[in-house]
Amino acid sequence: MSGPEVAVFVSGVSSMGLEILAGRVVAPQFGSSIYTWGSIIAVFLAALSLGYHLGGKRAGTRATTDRLVRLLVGTAGYVALLIFFGDQLLLSTTALPLPSRFASLPAVILMFGPPTYLLGFISPYAAQLSRKEGIGEASGHVYALGTIGSIVGAFGTTFFLIPYLSVTYIYLTLGGVAVLTALYLALPEDSVSVLPAIGVVFLLIAATTTGALGYTARGEVVYETQTAYQELEVIDGGDTRTLYLDGQRHSAMDKSDPTRHVFEYTRYFHMPYLYASTPDEIDRVLFIGGGGFSGPKRFAAEYDATVDVAEIDPDVVRAAEEYFRADEYDINTYIQGGRQFLQETDNTYDLVVLDAYKRDKVPFQLTTREFMDLVTERLSPDGMAVANIISSSSGPASEFYRAEYKTMNASFGQVYAFPTSDTGAIQNIELVATKSDTRLTQEQLRERNQDREIGIDLADAIDGYTTDVPTEDVPVLRDDRAPVDRLLDSMVGQRYVIEETGSGSGDDDTNTTEPAAAWGDPALTVRDGGAVTRGQGLHIR
């Protein structure tokens, strides 16, 4: 390929690579809902279109190899600035008074609009410089090369860069490809353009190596990686080790007591032991969503029951085993999406814990009537399910919680709601569903809590027993109509409260409450996430 053709190909690689990376960059602050992805796609298309338009108007008088070099160097230079100041640029847009569904738009424009705009000039300039005969042949050839480059960028970023490199090094790779292409075009004739290109090379290297000291304001970074589904970090702060997914707290472990429940809401997973006729009748438990394996570890240590976990992200499982001591417990782990696992398994469970809902991006296929019917089919006659919902207990931000309550009611005999905080803020709400039509009262649960030895005192949890859950204005979620993103939209930017147990060795210590001001704040907690796709079916012991 000629120099201009190489430039077009690389522009396609870089633009698509940046577009896919943008989803990872803005997700910790704004979530990864359809509104975020819609904003990303629209901004990239708008920036490219503007570049194409202006580039086409100027190509007749300005299209030179030197200008192609400048455009590539400018793109790489802006990528270097994103490595240096990307976090500050992202945070600077959070205070803008926009409706929640448009909240990510300024960040995407500011961070990714300029380099994409510059890349848009390359195709019309290259068409002008093409050796092809005729405008149609030249333009068709150039845009075909750009599209092929976009395909390479999409596959390369999705299947190679994101799973194996951090965001910083992906920036370095994409910027490095652009600046190396600029050097290829400039050498040996255009020595004047070589110096800026070399300067950007050093800028990229300096940006990548600055500040990588293995420590953040959250604590010591023990491990970090980009998985196929999310950014994963393991961070130590004092005696607590925390799993961060996409920059938000997901699971935590007391390093001196690995089965203690650090987050208050994980204690509610034990509630079915009060609903069962006898605690001994819960023989087999399935957790859909593993995270740091807080619940599975405690169940494996506390009860004489088989504990299975379906977790779609193999890197999460590896982190749980290596850094959260999950491999020390008798837990059967399956690398599969929860719905796929239930469809394919022959096992019957006495309890299924649904812990695969994120605050910003809930896999809708784990919320619908059809899925809940599948759960009931895999349960024993007296089986139960617990769903960990992140929502508000009342007001507009409660729509997802109330819709899920209504949906589970359509599949189960009884559904019980337990908000984990007495505030109206966004919080974890635990839904306990039973196949039995007989409803237990709050007083009956209190009596069973006093009489039964289940290894944990649930008196505080029982106090949150809720009976009045209005559902008239929310739908039953179905596979063909599950407007989960719309139901979650009202939660964006609202205060999120998560309670933690005391720092002592037991779970019955005084609770502390940690509030967070807005979505994306490091204090927020997001429970087990990841969209359900075709799993590998790997069974890990």
PDB file of C-alpha atoms in Angstrom, residues 13-14 16-22 24-25 79-80 82-83 112 153 156-178 204 208 225-227 230-231:
ATOM      1  CA  VAL A  13      -7.970   1.099  13.340  1.00  0.00           C
ATOM      2  CA  SER A  14      -7.479   4.066  15.660  1.00  0.00           C
ATOM      3  CA  MET A  16     -12.727   2.172  16.111  1.00  0.00           C
ATOM      4  CA  GLY A  17     -10.229   1.274  18.824  1.00  0.00           C
ATOM      5  CA  LEU A  18     -10.883   4.568  20.592  1.00  0.00           C
ATOM      6  CA  GLU A  19     -14.652   4.094  20.223  1.00  0.00           C
ATOM      7  CA  ILE A  20     -14.628   0.711  21.948  1.00  0.00           C
ATOM      8  CA  LEU A  21     -12.185   1.956  24.584  1.00  0.00           C
ATOM      9  CA  ALA A  22     -14.457   4.934  25.286  1.00  0.00           C
ATOM     10  CA  ARG A  24     -14.506   1.321  29.289  1.00  0.00           C
ATOM     11  CA  VAL A  25     -13.278   4.815  30.125  1.00  0.00           C
ATOM     12  CA  VAL A  79      -4.151  10.535  23.106  1.00  0.00           C
ATOM     13  CA  ALA A  80      -1.048  11.306  25.194  1.00  0.00           C
ATOM     14  CA  LEU A  82      -5.769  11.646  27.665  1.00  0.00           C
ATOM     15  CA  ILE A  83      -3.228   9.465  29.448  1.00  0.00           C
ATOM     16  CA  PHE A 112     -12.861  11.603  22.138  1.00  0.00           C
ATOM     17  CA  GLY A 153      -9.551  -2.049  15.254  1.00  0.00           C
ATOM     18  CA  GLY A 156      -8.097  -6.130  17.930  1.00  0.00           C
ATOM     19  CA  THR A 157      -9.328  -3.880  20.732  1.00  0.00           C
ATOM     20  CA  THR A 158     -12.146  -6.217  21.782  1.00  0.00           C
ATOM     21  CA  PHE A 159     -10.341  -9.553  21.704  1.00  0.00           C
ATOM     22  CA  PHE A 160      -6.708  -8.630  22.337  1.00  0.00           C
ATOM     23  CA  LEU A 161      -6.087  -5.170  23.787  1.00  0.00           C
ATOM     24  CA  ILE A 162      -8.856  -4.926  26.394  1.00  0.00           C
ATOM     25  CA  PRO A 163      -8.467  -8.475  27.767  1.00  0.00           C
ATOM     26  CA  TYR A 164      -4.694  -8.128  28.206  1.00  0.00           C
ATOM     27  CA  LEU A 165      -3.812  -4.436  28.693  1.00  0.00           C
ATOM     28  CA  SER A 166      -4.811  -1.617  31.008  1.00  0.00           C
ATOM     29  CA  VAL A 167      -6.563   1.455  29.627  1.00  0.00           C
ATOM     30  CA  THR A 168      -3.273   3.381  29.773  1.00  0.00           C
ATOM     31  CA  TYR A 169      -1.435   0.843  27.641  1.00  0.00           C
ATOM     32  CA  ILE A 170      -4.308   0.623  25.174  1.00  0.00           C
ATOM     33  CA  TYR A 171      -4.049   4.394  24.772  1.00  0.00           C
ATOM     34  CA  LEU A 172      -0.302   3.934  24.272  1.00  0.00           C
ATOM     35  CA  THR A 173      -0.875   1.246  21.627  1.00  0.00           C
ATOM     36  CA  LEU A 174      -3.411   3.262  19.626  1.00  0.00           C
ATOM     37  CA  GLY A 175      -1.408   6.479  19.902  1.00  0.00           C
ATOM     38  CA  GLY A 176       1.798   4.638  19.110  1.00  0.00           C
ATOM     39  CA  VAL A 177       0.343   3.123  15.927  1.00  0.00           C
ATOM     40  CA  ALA A 178      -0.721   6.600  14.766  1.00  0.00           C
ATOM     41  CA  LEU A 204       3.349   9.000  25.026  1.00  0.00           C
ATOM     42  CA  THR A 208       2.447   6.014  30.317  1.00  0.00           C
ATOM     43  CA  THR A 225      -6.254  -6.088  34.607  1.00  0.00           C
ATOM     44  CA  GLN A 226      -8.710  -5.491  31.783  1.00  0.00           C
ATOM     45  CA  THR A 227     -11.028  -8.475  31.431  1.00  0.00           C
ATOM     46  CA  GLN A 230     -14.704  -4.914  32.749  1.00  0.00           C
ATOM     47  CA  GLU A 231     -11.699  -3.303  34.383  1.00  0.00           C
TER      48      GLU A 231
END
